[in-house]
Each structure stands twice: as C-alpha cells, then as structure tokens.
Coordinates of C-alpha atoms in Angstrom, one line a residue:
M1 CA 107.9 154.6 104.4
N2 CA 106.4 151.5 102.9
I3 CA 107.3 149.5 99.8
T4 CA 105.0 150.3 96.9
L5 CA 104.5 148.4 93.6
S6 CA 106.7 151.0 91.9
F7 CA 109.7 149.6 93.8
G8 CA 109.3 146.5 91.7
G9 CA 108.7 148.2 88.4
G10 CA 112.3 148.3 87.2
G11 CA 112.4 152.1 87.0
E12 CA 113.6 155.0 89.2
E13 CA 112.2 153.6 92.5
T14 CA 113.7 150.1 91.8
N15 CA 117.0 151.7 91.1
K16 CA 116.9 153.7 94.4
L17 CA 116.0 150.6 96.3
I18 CA 118.9 148.7 94.8
H19 CA 121.5 151.4 95.3
N20 CA 120.3 152.9 98.6
L21 CA 119.6 149.6 100.4
F22 CA 121.1 146.5 98.8
Y23 CA 124.3 147.9 97.4
K24 CA 124.8 149.9 100.6
H25 CA 124.7 146.8 102.9
F26 CA 125.9 144.1 100.5
N27 CA 128.6 146.2 98.9
N28 CA 131.2 144.3 96.9
E29 CA 132.8 144.8 93.5
I30 CA 130.9 141.9 91.8
L31 CA 127.5 143.0 92.9
S32 CA 128.1 146.7 92.2
S33 CA 129.2 145.9 88.7
A34 CA 125.4 145.6 88.0
E35 CA 125.7 143.0 85.2
D36 CA 122.9 140.6 84.3
S37 CA 125.0 137.7 85.8
A38 CA 127.8 137.6 88.3
V39 CA 131.1 136.4 86.9
L40 CA 133.0 134.3 89.6
N41 CA 136.4 133.0 90.1
V42 CA 136.2 129.5 91.7
N43 CA 139.3 127.3 91.6
N44 CA 138.2 124.3 93.5
K45 CA 135.4 121.8 93.4
I46 CA 132.2 123.5 94.5
A47 CA 129.0 122.8 96.3
F48 CA 125.8 124.5 95.1
T49 CA 122.5 124.8 97.0
T50 CA 119.3 126.9 97.1
D51 CA 116.7 127.5 99.7
S52 CA 113.6 129.7 100.2
F53 CA 112.5 131.3 103.5
T54 CA 108.9 132.0 104.5
V55 CA 109.2 132.0 108.3
N56 CA 106.3 133.3 110.4
P57 CA 106.9 135.5 112.5
L58 CA 109.5 137.3 110.5
F59 CA 111.3 138.4 113.7
F60 CA 111.8 135.9 116.5
N61 CA 113.9 135.4 119.7
G62 CA 117.5 134.9 118.3
G63 CA 117.0 136.0 114.7
D64 CA 114.8 137.0 111.8
I65 CA 114.1 136.0 108.3
G66 CA 117.2 137.8 107.1
K67 CA 119.6 136.0 109.4
L68 CA 117.9 132.8 108.7
S69 CA 118.2 133.2 104.9
I70 CA 122.0 133.5 105.2
V71 CA 122.5 130.9 107.9
G72 CA 120.3 128.3 106.2
T73 CA 122.0 128.4 102.8
C74 CA 125.6 128.7 104.3
N75 CA 125.0 125.8 106.6
D76 CA 123.8 123.6 103.8
L77 CA 127.1 124.3 102.0
A78 CA 129.1 123.6 105.2
M79 CA 127.4 120.2 105.6
M80 CA 129.1 119.2 102.4
G81 CA 132.5 120.4 103.7
A82 CA 132.3 123.6 101.6
K83 CA 133.3 127.0 102.7
P84 CA 130.5 129.4 101.7
K85 CA 131.8 132.0 99.2
Y86 CA 129.1 133.4 96.9
L87 CA 125.3 133.8 97.4
S88 CA 122.4 135.1 95.3
C89 CA 119.5 136.7 97.1
S90 CA 116.0 137.3 95.8
F91 CA 113.2 139.1 97.6
I92 CA 109.4 138.8 97.0
I93 CA 107.9 141.7 98.9
E94 CA 104.3 142.5 99.5
E95 CA 103.1 146.0 98.7
G96 CA 102.9 148.0 101.9
F97 CA 105.7 146.2 103.6
S98 CA 107.7 148.6 105.9
Y99 CA 111.0 149.9 104.4
E100 CA 112.4 150.1 107.9
K101 CA 111.7 146.4 108.5
L102 CA 113.2 145.5 105.1
E103 CA 116.3 147.4 106.0
K104 CA 116.5 145.6 109.4
I105 CA 116.3 142.3 107.5
V106 CA 119.0 143.3 105.1
I107 CA 121.3 144.4 107.9
S108 CA 120.9 141.0 109.6
Q109 CA 121.9 139.4 106.3
A110 CA 124.9 141.6 105.9
N111 CA 126.1 140.9 109.5
E112 CA 126.0 137.2 109.0
L113 CA 127.9 137.5 105.6
K114 CA 130.7 139.4 107.4
K115 CA 131.1 136.6 109.9
I116 CA 131.9 134.1 107.2
D117 CA 133.5 136.3 104.6
A118 CA 130.9 135.5 102.0
K119 CA 129.3 137.8 99.4
I120 CA 125.9 138.3 97.8
V121 CA 126.9 138.8 94.2
C122 CA 123.6 138.9 92.4
G123 CA 119.9 139.1 93.2
D124 CA 116.4 140.1 92.3
T125 CA 113.5 142.0 93.8
K126 CA 109.8 141.6 93.0
V127 CA 107.0 143.5 94.6
V128 CA 103.5 141.9 94.5
P129 CA 100.1 143.5 95.2
K130 CA 98.9 143.6 98.8
G131 CA 97.2 140.4 99.8
T132 CA 99.1 138.2 97.4
A133 CA 102.0 137.4 99.7
D134 CA 102.6 137.6 103.5
G135 CA 105.1 140.4 104.1
I136 CA 108.3 139.1 102.5
F137 CA 109.7 135.8 101.2
I138 CA 113.5 135.4 100.5
N139 CA 115.3 132.9 98.3
T140 CA 119.1 132.5 98.7
T141 CA 121.3 130.3 96.5
G142 CA 124.9 129.6 97.6
I143 CA 128.2 128.4 96.1
G144 CA 130.9 127.1 98.3
E145 CA 134.4 125.7 97.8
I146 CA 134.9 122.1 98.9
Q147 CA 137.5 121.9 101.7
K148 CA 136.9 118.2 102.4
D149 CA 135.5 115.9 99.7
G150 CA 133.5 112.8 100.1
I151 CA 131.1 113.7 103.0
S152 CA 127.9 111.9 102.2
A153 CA 124.8 110.3 103.8
H154 CA 125.8 107.2 101.9
N155 CA 129.1 106.7 103.8
I156 CA 127.9 105.6 107.2
K157 CA 128.8 102.1 108.3
E158 CA 128.2 99.8 111.3
G159 CA 130.4 100.8 114.2
D160 CA 130.3 104.5 113.4
V161 CA 128.9 106.9 116.0
I162 CA 126.4 109.7 115.9
I163 CA 127.1 113.1 117.6
V164 CA 125.0 116.2 117.9
S165 CA 126.7 119.6 118.3
R166 CA 124.3 121.1 120.9
D167 CA 120.9 120.9 122.5
I168 CA 118.0 120.3 120.1
A169 CA 114.7 121.9 119.1
K170 CA 115.4 125.5 120.1
H171 CA 114.3 127.0 116.8
G172 CA 111.0 125.1 116.5
T173 CA 110.2 125.8 120.1
V174 CA 110.7 129.5 119.7
I175 CA 108.6 129.7 116.6
M176 CA 105.9 127.6 118.4
A177 CA 106.0 130.0 121.4
H178 CA 105.5 133.0 119.2
R179 CA 102.6 131.4 117.3
Y180 CA 100.8 130.5 120.6
E181 CA 101.8 133.8 122.2
V182 CA 103.6 132.1 125.0
E183 CA 106.3 134.1 126.7
T184 CA 109.7 132.4 126.8
D185 CA 113.4 133.5 127.2
T186 CA 114.5 130.6 125.0
K187 CA 116.3 131.8 121.8
S188 CA 116.5 130.1 118.4
D189 CA 119.8 128.3 117.8
C190 CA 120.0 130.1 114.4
K191 CA 123.7 130.2 113.8
L192 CA 126.4 129.7 111.2
L193 CA 128.1 126.4 111.5
W194 CA 131.2 126.7 109.3
D195 CA 133.6 127.3 112.2
E196 CA 132.6 124.0 113.8
V197 CA 132.9 122.1 110.5
N198 CA 136.2 123.8 109.6
D199 CA 137.6 122.9 113.0
L200 CA 136.7 119.2 112.5
I201 CA 138.3 119.3 109.0
Q202 CA 141.5 121.0 110.2
N203 CA 141.8 118.3 112.9
N204 CA 141.5 115.5 110.4
I205 CA 138.4 114.1 111.8
N206 CA 137.2 111.2 109.6
I207 CA 133.8 112.8 108.9
K208 CA 131.4 110.3 107.3
A209 CA 128.3 112.4 107.1
L210 CA 127.1 115.9 108.2
R211 CA 123.6 117.3 108.3
D212 CA 122.0 120.4 109.8
A213 CA 118.8 119.2 111.5
T214 CA 116.3 121.8 110.1
R215 CA 112.7 120.8 109.2
G216 CA 111.9 117.4 110.6
G217 CA 114.6 117.8 113.2
L218 CA 116.8 115.0 114.5
S219 CA 114.2 112.4 113.6
A220 CA 114.3 113.3 109.9
V221 CA 118.1 113.3 109.7
L222 CA 118.6 109.9 111.4
N223 CA 115.9 108.3 109.2
E224 CA 117.3 109.8 106.0
W225 CA 120.8 108.5 107.0
S226 CA 119.4 105.0 107.8
S227 CA 117.8 104.8 104.4
A228 CA 120.7 106.3 102.4
S229 CA 123.3 104.0 104.0
N230 CA 121.0 101.0 104.7
I231 CA 122.0 100.9 108.3
G232 CA 120.4 100.9 111.7
I233 CA 121.0 103.7 114.3
E234 CA 120.6 103.2 118.1
I235 CA 120.2 106.4 120.1
E236 CA 120.6 106.6 123.9
E237 CA 117.6 108.6 125.2
K238 CA 119.7 109.7 128.2
N239 CA 122.2 111.4 125.9
L240 CA 119.7 113.6 124.1
P241 CA 120.5 117.2 125.1
I242 CA 117.2 119.0 125.5
D243 CA 116.7 122.3 127.4
D244 CA 114.1 122.2 130.3
D245 CA 112.1 125.1 128.7
V246 CA 112.0 123.1 125.4
I247 CA 110.7 120.0 127.2
G248 CA 108.1 122.0 129.1
L249 CA 106.7 123.7 126.0
C250 CA 106.7 120.5 124.0
E251 CA 104.8 118.8 126.7
I252 CA 102.2 121.6 126.8
F253 CA 101.6 121.6 123.0
G254 CA 102.1 117.9 122.3
F255 CA 105.3 118.1 120.2
E256 CA 108.2 115.7 120.1
P257 CA 111.5 117.6 120.5
M258 CA 113.3 115.3 118.1
D259 CA 110.9 116.3 115.4
L260 CA 111.3 120.1 115.7
A261 CA 113.5 122.2 113.5
N262 CA 116.9 123.5 114.4
E263 CA 118.8 126.2 112.6
G264 CA 122.3 126.0 114.1
T265 CA 122.6 122.4 115.1
L266 CA 124.6 119.8 113.2
I267 CA 124.5 116.0 113.3
L268 CA 127.8 114.2 112.7
A269 CA 128.6 110.6 111.8
V270 CA 132.2 109.7 112.5
S271 CA 134.4 106.7 112.9
N272 CA 134.4 105.3 116.4
K273 CA 138.2 106.1 116.7
D274 CA 137.5 109.8 116.2
K275 CA 134.5 110.2 118.6
D276 CA 136.4 111.6 121.6
K277 CA 138.3 114.2 119.5
A278 CA 135.2 115.2 117.5
L279 CA 133.2 115.7 120.7
E280 CA 136.1 117.7 122.3
I281 CA 136.1 120.0 119.3
L282 CA 132.3 120.5 119.3
K283 CA 132.2 121.2 123.0
K284 CA 134.4 124.2 122.4
Y285 CA 131.4 125.8 120.7
N286 CA 128.6 124.4 122.9
Q287 CA 129.0 122.4 126.1
N288 CA 125.8 120.5 125.2
A289 CA 127.4 118.6 122.4
S290 CA 126.7 114.9 123.0
L291 CA 127.5 111.4 121.7
L292 CA 124.0 110.2 120.8
G293 CA 124.6 106.6 119.9
K294 CA 126.0 104.2 117.4
V295 CA 125.4 102.7 114.0
I296 CA 124.2 99.1 114.1
Q297 CA 122.9 96.4 111.7
G298 CA 119.4 96.9 110.4
N299 CA 117.4 99.6 108.7
K300 CA 115.6 101.4 111.6
V301 CA 116.3 104.2 114.0
I302 CA 115.9 103.0 117.6
L303 CA 115.6 105.0 120.8
K304 CA 116.8 103.2 123.8
S305 CA 115.5 104.4 127.2
P306 CA 117.5 104.4 130.4
Y307 CA 115.4 101.5 131.6
G308 CA 116.4 99.2 128.7
S309 CA 113.1 99.5 126.7
K310 CA 113.3 100.5 123.0
R311 CA 111.1 102.1 120.4
Y312 CA 111.4 103.1 116.8
I313 CA 111.9 106.7 115.8
D314 CA 110.0 107.3 112.5
L315 CA 110.0 110.2 110.1
P316 CA 107.8 113.0 111.3
K317 CA 104.3 112.9 109.7
G318 CA 101.7 115.5 109.0
E319 CA 101.8 119.3 109.5
L320 CA 104.1 120.1 112.4
L321 CA 104.9 123.8 112.2
P322 CA 104.4 125.3 108.7
R323 CA 106.3 128.5 107.8
I324 CA 109.0 127.5 110.3
C325 CA 112.0 128.5 108.1

C-alpha cells in the first residue's frame, strides 16, 4: 500500500493513519487525548529546540530518517544539560510513498523514544502531490527538563580542555558512501547521547560547554566556540580519533573528516582539573573518546601536527554533503 493524497485530507483516511500507525507506535495518554494542543506538566527550567530532517538516503548503515529525527532533537536538548521529555513530530509525505517504509520509520522513532523515556505528544501529517517533495521530510521539536544549568558556548576560558566522545565523521562518511554507491561496513554513529551527558552531570564534572558535532562536524563546533567565548583552541592532530575506513573514503573523495557530520558524537569543554574523570566516564561508552587539546589565548582554532607544524582550522565552506541529516 502507498500513501495517497487522501491520507492528508483530514477525513477518514487521515483518521485511520493517525490511529493505526501513529497512535499505535507512539501511544501515550497525552497524544491519544487528541486535543489541538498537548497540555504538559513541566516543573523545572526547560530547554526547547526544533529540527527538520531531509536525509538522503532515507535508510543508511546504522539508522534511518526516523531514528535520526529523534536522536537529533534529543541530543540538542542533552547538549544543554536537559533530559528529553516531550516531542512533537510532523511529517511531510510525498504521494505514492510506501506505507511499509513509513511504518518502518515510525517504529525506529518509537524504539529511540523508549530508550530515553520520552514521548511524542503532538504532531501533524501533510501529504503533498507526487513530484513536490522527495519521499518524506520530518520535523521534530523537543522539550527537556534542565538537569544542569549554565552549560554554554560562552563559558570557555583559557586553560580548559576539549574532549571528543568517540571517533569522528562516521555519519558523513556513511552518507557519502551511499551517494557514491561505494560498499562499506562503516555504520553511522547515530545514537542518543543523554546517558553520557547524565553520567557527566551525576559525577559533578564541571561542564563548560557541550555540542553534538552534526553538520559542519568538529571544525564547525570548535570555530563556533572560539567565536562565542573569544578564545583560541589548539588541537593535537595525533589525538584525533578517526577510523581507517573513514580516512580512506575521505582521501578518495577529497573530504576533510573534521568537516563531516556526526550524529552521536559530542564535544566537551571542561576545566583542566576534571579532564581525567570526564575522559574516564566517556570511555565507558566508547573507547575512542579522546582529549583533543586545550584552550589558549587568541581567537583561532589551530591544528598542531605531530611534527610541530601548525595550521588554522576554518569553518567549512561551500556545499559539502546536502541532505545529510
């Protein structure tokens, strides 16, 4: 069965889609009350974010657009020290899209929500004529309760250190391989990051800043932090954790791993006194967690080679991989 325009018409077919698919897999008392707005009980200070997902291909090694839509929004909340709690979800579906593929996407979303005990509490579905979209687009908006206040890109100071939670560029490399029809066993790092963040919080790590290195990758995060806090950052090239398959594919296609997107990798700025404990915590989740470098005077991001030479790392420019997330 395929999705037809009638599924977006607000009538019988829409009602069946909502009840037989979305309520079935996202079932909770707030959503199933079927009101025009979700009424929420939130006691603490909240974080609020929204994101849209247009990835191509829709299904990739390590995930799909459904998993990505939940992971992406929940990770944005986690980077502000917020436990993801409530999400909205809107679908824009092209006429003729497979119902079976749609259900697979929804099941992926439901599986990620269960891992983090979050709920989709409201949503919307639009069906557009064939040729006016590309399969399916998803928007998710999230609300999370702040568990640790004050995490900000403006907090970083000279003497702090920069840590990455795992090897970089897996997501971008996988999407690139699919686009160029190159076989690879590499899987996207697409993953919820709240467990790592919560572990850091519970162990009283003095977190200065957190960021998930999505579009623009590590390069974008470090340059944004340098600008926000008016500091310099020096990264040791030998400490960059990059998988051999990623290096090989990037060399073939002319990409810089530091510029490629990640979907389950966080960058952490902490006080120097907390670096060993923070690294120990992150290595429980991935042994490739690494101390990248330190915060210095200046306003540039510098990459220091093992041979002592240095070069600036700039913000990525131009079109890298569109439709990557």
